[in-house]
Amino acid sequence: MSTSAPTGPHRPTTDSDTERWWAAVQNRELMVNACGSCGRTSLYVRPFCPHCWSDDIALRPASGRARLYTWSVVHQNGAPFDASTPYILAMVDLEEGPRLMTLIEQCSVEQLRADLPLVADFRTDDDGFVVPVFHPQPTEIH
Ligand SMILES: [Zn+2]
């Protein structure tokens, strides 16, 4: 028991790179890893650019706009997760390019479709930990 474990049921494991990304999320800011050499962005957060291998890399705010790439409806999951089911686990393509695994909220399963325009939001869990979620752009839901 020598490793530092996440302190809650939904806690991501973090290292020094992803820690900065999660710290921004706690301030309700969604960031991408931006390369000063080739100009492309990436996620997850690494100390180098996966496109050109430059280490001229810095976190930059994302627009929060994204499109739905694929999704799965989770009806059950095992302990220690206690998330209320069902929920929508999704891969979304951020406007900046990176693909992010996240949750879709404020949306019924019937409303989901590939390429659905989404906007980022932040959900504060009971213990105060903030997680990024996405919901459809309001104009997309009729
Ligand atoms: Zn690069």
PDB file of N, CA and C and ligand atoms in Angstrom, residues 35-40 49-54 57, ligand 1:
ATOM      1  N   CYS A  35       0.897  22.399 -29.234  1.00  0.00           N
ATOM      2  CA  CYS A  35       2.298  22.331 -29.637  1.00  0.00           C
ATOM      3  C   CYS A  35       2.743  23.660 -30.240  1.00  0.00           C
ATOM      4  N   GLY A  36       3.821  24.216 -29.716  1.00  0.00           N
ATOM      5  CA  GLY A  36       4.357  25.458 -30.239  1.00  0.00           C
ATOM      6  C   GLY A  36       5.167  25.266 -31.494  1.00  0.00           C
ATOM      7  N   SER A  37       5.444  24.021 -31.851  1.00  0.00           N
ATOM      8  CA  SER A  37       6.253  23.745 -33.028  1.00  0.00           C
ATOM      9  C   SER A  37       5.390  23.504 -34.263  1.00  0.00           C
ATOM     10  N   CYS A  38       4.449  22.567 -34.194  1.00  0.00           N
ATOM     11  CA  CYS A  38       3.622  22.260 -35.378  1.00  0.00           C
ATOM     12  C   CYS A  38       2.225  22.858 -35.274  1.00  0.00           C
ATOM     13  N   GLY A  39       1.873  23.390 -34.108  1.00  0.00           N
ATOM     14  CA  GLY A  39       0.587  24.056 -33.968  1.00  0.00           C
ATOM     15  C   GLY A  39      -0.588  23.129 -33.720  1.00  0.00           C
ATOM     16  N   ARG A  40      -0.350  21.825 -33.668  1.00  0.00           N
ATOM     17  CA  ARG A  40      -1.457  20.903 -33.457  1.00  0.00           C
ATOM     18  C   ARG A  40      -1.698  20.692 -31.968  1.00  0.00           C
ATOM     19  N   CYS A  49       4.811  16.513 -28.025  1.00  0.00           N
ATOM     20  CA  CYS A  49       3.751  16.504 -29.032  1.00  0.00           C
ATOM     21  C   CYS A  49       3.747  15.144 -29.739  1.00  0.00           C
ATOM     22  N   PRO A  50       2.599  14.435 -29.752  1.00  0.00           N
ATOM     23  CA  PRO A  50       2.567  13.124 -30.415  1.00  0.00           C
ATOM     24  C   PRO A  50       2.578  13.232 -31.936  1.00  0.00           C
ATOM     25  N   HIS A  51       2.451  14.456 -32.474  1.00  0.00           N
ATOM     26  CA  HIS A  51       2.464  14.631 -33.923  1.00  0.00           C
ATOM     27  C   HIS A  51       3.869  14.856 -34.453  1.00  0.00           C
ATOM     28  N   CYS A  52       4.661  15.672 -33.745  1.00  0.00           N
ATOM     29  CA  CYS A  52       5.997  16.014 -34.262  1.00  0.00           C
ATOM     30  C   CYS A  52       7.100  15.759 -33.222  1.00  0.00           C
ATOM     31  N   TRP A  53       6.726  15.281 -32.043  1.00  0.00           N
ATOM     32  CA  TRP A  53       7.657  14.912 -30.978  1.00  0.00           C
ATOM     33  C   TRP A  53       8.356  16.108 -30.341  1.00  0.00           C
ATOM     34  N   SER A  54       7.921  17.314 -30.663  1.00  0.00           N
ATOM     35  CA  SER A  54       8.495  18.487 -30.014  1.00  0.00           C
ATOM     36  C   SER A  54       8.120  18.499 -28.531  1.00  0.00           C
ATOM     37  N   ILE A  57       5.547  22.403 -25.629  1.00  0.00           N
ATOM     38  CA  ILE A  57       4.150  22.034 -25.440  1.00  0.00           C
ATOM     39  C   ILE A  57       3.592  22.784 -24.240  1.00  0.00           C
TER      40      ILE A  57
HETATM   41 ZN    ZN B   1       3.856  19.260 -32.712  1.00  0.00          ZN
END
